[in-house]
Tab-separated table of C-alpha atoms in Angstrom:
chain	number	residue	atom	x	y	z
A	10	MET	CA	-98.208	-80.122	21.108
A	11	LYS	CA	-97.383	-75.994	21.583
A	12	THR	CA	-98.146	-73.928	19.414
A	13	THR	CA	-95.769	-73.418	16.758
A	14	ASP	CA	-95.634	-77.191	17.111
A	15	PHE	CA	-98.588	-77.103	16.172
A	16	LYS	CA	-98.804	-74.340	13.520
A	17	MET	CA	-95.717	-75.939	11.490
A	18	HIS	CA	-98.032	-79.002	11.324
A	19	MET	CA	-100.902	-77.032	9.886
A	20	TYR	CA	-99.021	-75.437	7.528
A	21	LYS	CA	-96.361	-78.162	6.013
A	22	ARG	CA	-99.964	-80.446	5.948
A	23	GLU	CA	-101.757	-77.395	3.727
A	24	LEU	CA	-98.534	-76.499	1.625
A	25	SER	CA	-97.778	-80.957	1.480
A	26	SER	CA	-101.892	-80.244	-0.400
A	27	VAL	CA	-99.543	-77.427	-2.548
A	28	ARG	CA	-97.320	-79.023	-4.544
A	29	HIS	CA	-99.826	-81.973	-5.123
A	30	VAL	CA	-102.444	-79.827	-7.063
A	31	MET	CA	-99.290	-78.190	-8.750
A	32	GLN	CA	-97.858	-81.955	-9.494
A	33	LEU	CA	-101.482	-83.299	-10.983
A	34	ARG	CA	-101.418	-79.851	-12.886
A	35	GLY	CA	-98.252	-80.607	-14.439
A	36	TYR	CA	-96.012	-77.079	-12.969
A	37	SER	CA	-92.376	-77.799	-13.034
A	38	PRO	CA	-90.793	-79.137	-9.575
A	39	ARG	CA	-88.344	-75.257	-9.657
A	40	THR	CA	-92.179	-73.899	-9.581
A	41	TRP	CA	-93.673	-75.173	-6.673
A	42	GLN	CA	-90.339	-75.367	-5.167
A	43	ALA	CA	-90.733	-70.753	-5.236
A	44	TYR	CA	-94.157	-70.856	-4.562
A	45	ILE	CA	-94.372	-72.605	-1.074
A	46	PRO	CA	-90.950	-70.517	0.685
A	47	CYS	CA	-93.803	-67.623	-0.692
A	48	LEU	CA	-96.550	-69.187	1.032
A	49	TYR	CA	-95.013	-69.910	3.725
A	50	GLN	CA	-94.424	-66.599	4.732
A	51	TYR	CA	-97.479	-65.617	3.572
A	52	PHE	CA	-99.499	-67.826	6.470
A	53	GLU	CA	-96.939	-66.582	9.277
A	54	ALA	CA	-97.267	-62.857	8.177
A	55	VAL	CA	-101.471	-63.161	8.065
A	56	PRO	CA	-102.567	-65.314	10.211
A	57	GLY	CA	-105.491	-67.325	9.285
A	58	SER	CA	-105.046	-67.260	5.557
A	59	GLU	CA	-104.649	-70.659	5.531
A	60	HIS	CA	-107.636	-71.449	5.774
A	61	SER	CA	-109.917	-67.997	4.550
A	62	PHE	CA	-108.860	-65.602	1.891
A	63	ASP	CA	-108.936	-61.651	2.476
A	64	GLU	CA	-108.095	-59.318	-0.536
A	65	CYS	CA	-107.442	-56.250	2.014
A	66	LYS	CA	-105.118	-57.980	4.337
A	67	LEU	CA	-103.037	-59.418	0.867
A	68	ARG	CA	-102.822	-55.545	-0.162
A	69	ASN	CA	-101.265	-55.008	2.973
A	70	TYR	CA	-99.148	-57.762	2.853
A	71	LEU	CA	-97.904	-57.283	-0.498
A	72	LEU	CA	-97.074	-53.116	0.204
A	73	SER	CA	-95.282	-54.471	3.467
A	74	LEU	CA	-92.854	-56.305	0.932
A	75	GLN	CA	-92.920	-53.687	-1.157
A	76	SER	CA	-92.056	-51.298	1.598
A	77	GLU	CA	-89.215	-53.890	2.733
A	78	GLY	CA	-87.010	-53.492	-0.932
A	79	LEU	CA	-88.519	-57.116	-2.253
A	80	ALA	CA	-87.843	-56.091	-6.456
A	81	PRO	CA	-90.893	-56.025	-8.800
A	82	ASN	CA	-89.789	-59.664	-9.817
A	83	SER	CA	-90.314	-61.557	-6.313
A	84	LEU	CA	-93.595	-59.479	-5.389
A	85	ASN	CA	-94.671	-61.032	-8.200
A	86	MET	CA	-94.011	-64.858	-7.759
A	87	HIS	CA	-95.036	-63.805	-3.798
A	88	LEU	CA	-99.059	-63.155	-5.550
A	89	ALA	CA	-98.550	-65.640	-8.286
A	90	ALA	CA	-98.473	-68.055	-5.535
A	91	ILE	CA	-101.370	-66.453	-3.680
A	92	LYS	CA	-103.417	-66.248	-6.472
A	93	PHE	CA	-102.762	-70.532	-7.016
A	94	TYR	CA	-103.766	-71.137	-3.083
A	95	LYS	CA	-106.701	-69.128	-3.375
A	96	ALA	CA	-107.795	-70.830	-6.184
A	97	TYR	CA	-106.780	-74.600	-6.670
A	98	ILE	CA	-106.823	-74.715	-2.794
A	99	LEU	CA	-109.179	-72.152	-1.825
A	100	LYS	CA	-111.249	-72.822	-3.990
A	101	ASP	CA	-112.193	-69.280	-4.153
A	102	PHE	CA	-112.798	-67.635	-8.036
A	103	THR	CA	-113.446	-64.477	-7.266
A	104	LYS	CA	-111.546	-61.815	-9.121
A	105	LEU	CA	-108.676	-60.052	-7.357
A	106	ASN	CA	-108.501	-56.759	-7.949
A	107	LEU	CA	-104.978	-56.544	-7.498
A	108	GLN	CA	-101.998	-56.091	-10.207
A	109	PHE	CA	-98.824	-57.911	-10.851
A	110	SER	CA	-96.027	-55.101	-10.472
A	111	LYS	CA	-93.988	-53.722	-13.223
A	112	ARG	CA	-91.061	-55.595	-14.108
A	113	PRO	CA	-87.835	-53.380	-15.564
A	114	GLN	CA	-87.433	-54.444	-19.128
A	115	ARG	CA	-83.832	-55.546	-19.467
A	116	LEU	CA	-82.285	-56.641	-22.522
A	117	PRO	CA	-81.163	-59.557	-22.925
A	118	VAL	CA	-76.987	-59.951	-23.058
A	119	VAL	CA	-76.280	-61.316	-27.064
A	120	LEU	CA	-73.027	-62.693	-28.445
A	121	SER	CA	-71.697	-61.309	-31.932
A	122	ARG	CA	-71.316	-63.143	-34.706
A	123	THR	CA	-67.855	-62.249	-33.488
A	124	ASP	CA	-68.211	-63.370	-30.361
A	125	ILE	CA	-69.589	-66.698	-31.160
A	126	GLN	CA	-67.137	-67.695	-33.865
A	127	GLU	CA	-64.234	-67.262	-31.593
A	128	LEU	CA	-65.953	-69.048	-27.867
A	129	LEU	CA	-66.376	-72.142	-30.405
A	130	ALA	CA	-62.872	-71.610	-31.808
A	131	VAL	CA	-60.974	-71.881	-28.174
A	132	THR	CA	-63.439	-74.689	-26.937
A	133	HIS	CA	-61.459	-77.966	-28.478
A	134	ASN	CA	-62.756	-80.669	-26.819
A	135	GLN	CA	-65.173	-82.053	-29.634
A	136	LYS	CA	-67.957	-83.037	-27.022
A	137	HIS	CA	-68.256	-78.962	-25.528
A	138	ASN	CA	-67.473	-78.215	-28.700
A	139	LEU	CA	-70.752	-79.474	-30.040
A	140	LEU	CA	-72.316	-79.040	-27.191
A	141	LEU	CA	-72.127	-75.789	-27.273
A	142	SER	CA	-72.844	-75.407	-30.717
A	143	LEU	CA	-75.424	-77.179	-31.015
A	144	ALA	CA	-76.989	-74.976	-27.941
A	145	TYR	CA	-77.131	-71.590	-30.062
A	146	GLY	CA	-77.420	-73.332	-33.297
A	147	ALA	CA	-80.706	-74.204	-32.132
A	148	GLY	CA	-81.531	-72.043	-29.844
A	149	LEU	CA	-81.682	-74.527	-26.759
A	150	ARG	CA	-82.027	-74.359	-23.299
A	151	LEU	CA	-79.559	-75.322	-20.666
A	152	GLY	CA	-81.640	-78.172	-19.303
A	153	GLU	CA	-83.330	-79.067	-23.432
A	154	VAL	CA	-79.821	-79.572	-23.609
A	155	ARG	CA	-78.803	-81.523	-21.205
A	156	MET	CA	-81.586	-83.705	-21.095
A	157	LEU	CA	-81.391	-84.332	-25.312
A	158	LYS	CA	-81.535	-87.998	-26.151
A	159	LEU	CA	-80.319	-89.281	-28.993
A	160	LYS	CA	-84.033	-90.463	-30.374
A	161	ASN	CA	-84.830	-86.765	-30.434
A	162	LEU	CA	-82.036	-86.259	-32.905
A	163	ASP	CA	-83.939	-86.714	-37.235
A	164	PHE	CA	-80.320	-86.507	-38.901
A	165	ARG	CA	-82.713	-86.620	-42.304
A	166	GLU	CA	-85.142	-83.641	-41.380
A	167	GLY	CA	-81.764	-82.158	-39.702
A	168	THR	CA	-84.722	-81.791	-36.986
A	169	ILE	CA	-84.218	-81.814	-32.574
A	170	THR	CA	-87.764	-83.014	-30.896
A	171	VAL	CA	-87.638	-80.766	-27.941
A	172	ARG	CA	-89.924	-82.985	-25.712
A	173	GLN	CA	-91.338	-81.680	-22.172
A	174	ALA	CA	-89.683	-78.360	-22.458
A	175	LYS	CA	-90.844	-75.194	-20.092
A	176	GLY	CA	-94.411	-75.182	-19.826
A	177	GLN	CA	-94.387	-78.800	-20.785
A	178	LYS	CA	-94.283	-78.263	-24.088
A	179	ASP	CA	-93.052	-80.319	-27.007
A	180	ARG	CA	-91.453	-78.189	-29.633
A	181	ILE	CA	-89.211	-78.928	-33.071
A	182	THR	CA	-86.332	-77.041	-34.010
A	183	ILE	CA	-83.039	-77.238	-35.964
A	184	ILE	CA	-80.497	-79.410	-36.198
A	185	PRO	CA	-77.428	-76.734	-37.501
A	186	SER	CA	-75.853	-77.708	-40.543
A	187	LYS	CA	-72.726	-77.329	-40.319
A	188	ILE	CA	-72.141	-79.425	-37.417
A	189	ILE	CA	-74.561	-82.884	-39.045
A	190	GLY	CA	-71.803	-84.492	-39.643
A	191	ASP	CA	-69.899	-84.258	-37.158
A	192	LEU	CA	-72.798	-84.957	-34.357
A	193	GLY	CA	-73.975	-88.297	-36.352
A	194	VAL	CA	-70.231	-89.473	-36.030
A	195	PHE	CA	-70.195	-88.110	-31.983
A	196	VAL	CA	-73.326	-89.942	-31.774
A	197	GLU	CA	-73.162	-93.442	-33.760
A	198	ARG	CA	-72.714	-96.001	-30.943
A	199	LYS	CA	-75.493	-94.558	-28.658
A	200	GLU	CA	-78.570	-95.999	-28.256
A	201	PRO	CA	-81.783	-93.990	-28.757
A	202	ASN	CA	-82.598	-93.307	-25.233
A	203	ASP	CA	-79.047	-92.202	-24.320
A	204	PHE	CA	-78.620	-88.801	-23.649
A	205	VAL	CA	-76.661	-87.032	-26.628
A	206	PHE	CA	-73.845	-85.370	-24.014
A	207	GLU	CA	-73.101	-87.288	-21.587
A	208	SER	CA	-71.452	-86.997	-17.927
A	209	GLU	CA	-68.444	-88.874	-17.387
A	210	ARG	CA	-69.933	-91.105	-15.379
A	211	GLY	CA	-73.365	-92.033	-17.828
A	212	GLY	CA	-76.125	-90.605	-17.280
A	213	SER	CA	-77.669	-86.634	-17.932
A	214	MET	CA	-75.019	-84.277	-17.200
A	215	ALA	CA	-74.508	-81.277	-14.218
A	216	ALA	CA	-76.334	-78.157	-15.410
A	217	ARG	CA	-73.419	-76.502	-13.368
A	218	THR	CA	-70.307	-78.382	-15.881
A	219	LEU	CA	-72.442	-76.766	-18.435
A	220	GLN	CA	-71.918	-73.604	-16.690
A	221	LYS	CA	-68.450	-73.981	-16.647
A	222	ILE	CA	-67.915	-75.169	-20.063
A	223	PHE	CA	-69.381	-72.122	-21.087
A	224	GLU	CA	-67.472	-70.005	-18.551
A	225	ASN	CA	-64.330	-71.431	-19.688
A	226	SER	CA	-64.518	-70.830	-23.655
A	227	LYS	CA	-65.195	-67.287	-22.948
A	228	LEU	CA	-63.206	-66.790	-20.562
A	229	LYS	CA	-60.508	-67.997	-23.258
A	230	ALA	CA	-62.128	-66.006	-25.551
A	231	GLY	CA	-61.428	-63.220	-24.493
A	232	ILE	CA	-65.397	-61.629	-24.165
A	233	ILE	CA	-65.657	-59.788	-21.891
A	234	LYS	CA	-69.783	-59.320	-21.782
A	235	ASP	CA	-71.830	-60.467	-18.840
A	236	ALA	CA	-72.650	-63.187	-20.584
A	237	THR	CA	-74.088	-66.925	-19.450
A	238	PHE	CA	-75.279	-70.007	-20.799
A	239	HIS	CA	-78.168	-69.179	-22.081
A	240	SER	CA	-76.995	-66.009	-24.186
A	241	LEU	CA	-76.311	-68.928	-26.661
A	242	ARG	CA	-79.890	-68.665	-26.862
A	243	HIS	CA	-80.650	-64.837	-27.366
A	244	SER	CA	-78.069	-65.140	-29.776
A	245	PHE	CA	-79.596	-68.149	-31.851
A	246	ALA	CA	-82.977	-65.329	-31.607
A	247	THR	CA	-81.481	-62.222	-32.239
A	248	HIS	CA	-79.678	-63.742	-35.646
A	249	ILE	CA	-81.713	-65.474	-37.064
A	250	LEU	CA	-84.174	-62.289	-36.909
A	251	GLU	CA	-81.437	-60.714	-38.460
A	252	ASP	CA	-80.827	-63.213	-41.391
A	253	GLY	CA	-84.700	-62.233	-42.163
A	254	THR	CA	-86.659	-65.292	-40.543
A	255	ASP	CA	-90.422	-63.843	-39.914
A	256	ILE	CA	-91.144	-63.422	-36.304
A	257	ARG	CA	-93.332	-66.170	-35.620
A	258	TYR	CA	-91.222	-68.945	-37.211
A	259	VAL	CA	-88.511	-67.887	-34.560
A	260	GLN	CA	-91.492	-67.517	-31.810
A	261	ALA	CA	-92.473	-71.733	-32.483
A	262	LEU	CA	-88.680	-72.326	-32.734
A	263	LEU	CA	-88.287	-71.286	-29.790
A	264	GLY	CA	-91.061	-72.326	-27.870
A	265	HIS	CA	-92.501	-68.764	-26.849
A	266	SER	CA	-96.695	-68.811	-26.176
A	267	ASN	CA	-96.487	-64.987	-26.884
A	268	ILE	CA	-95.310	-63.261	-29.571
A	269	ARG	CA	-94.507	-60.508	-26.955
A	270	THR	CA	-91.973	-62.529	-25.444
A	271	THR	CA	-90.107	-63.025	-29.173
A	272	GLN	CA	-90.441	-59.025	-29.558
A	273	ILE	CA	-87.754	-58.644	-27.533
A	274	TYR	CA	-85.400	-59.776	-29.873
A	275	THR	CA	-86.091	-57.094	-31.794
A	276	HIS	CA	-84.707	-54.104	-29.719
A	277	VAL	CA	-81.356	-55.755	-29.562
A	278	MET	CA	-81.051	-56.636	-33.478
A	279	ASN	CA	-78.613	-54.105	-35.342
A	280	PRO	CA	-78.708	-54.985	-39.096
A	281	HIS	CA	-79.407	-51.384	-39.434
A	282	LEU	CA	-77.813	-49.416	-36.860
A	283	LYS	CA	-74.173	-50.635	-38.191
A	284	HIS	CA	-74.376	-48.993	-40.989
A	285	ILE	CA	-75.596	-45.683	-39.100
A	286	LYS	CA	-72.845	-43.355	-38.664
A	287	SER	CA	-72.218	-40.513	-35.686
A	288	PRO	CA	-72.574	-36.951	-36.224
A	289	LEU	CA	-69.634	-36.848	-34.276
């Protein structure tokens, strides 16, 4: 076997172990799919790193990535992947004297209440309108809308149980009272295990389809903000904070583990800014 083939075989074996351990620990496929290319690159750049750990070599490796212009978020992904490998594959739990790279703080893109009204007004397809309304009115992620099943809706209580969301966490959020009647009629012939928003062929809708629905409505409404489907969730959080909802309740509705994640929305609230006049 050639040296390169042997190395490839060894890497695949080690990376397969990473995938299995991550699956057993409940990490999402999206996470291990991001970690594995980082580890492969690390093994290639630092020979022997798949079998032993050297903090000095890791520091030099990360500095080389930084000098190549790798963004802070990507740099942090590499470090997180290597930390996982060090702890759970090499069983090396010694403290690592390396900190994550500071991320640039970017404010979320939030649609105004008028933007939301206009977006929904131009969405004439009932399924699409309910889909966007629920994403905004319940603060759901795109994947949560896609995978939502009838059995997760409680029309009596006006609540949604979001199952195994980001971080493998369940949470409860609200069904907007404004659409509860139309939503009830929309799903009345569905079975408990049916998706609320099924594709034309049955089963869950594709993520790209939901993004396209949002983009088409945004275009029709003439909204020029750099908004995405996820902006509906950002808008939900911002608007209920503006309405005076306690931030701890907002944290629970969004399913954030850390209150600091929720606090970002306090920077884009503007109920008081509207009443401030420029001196010009």
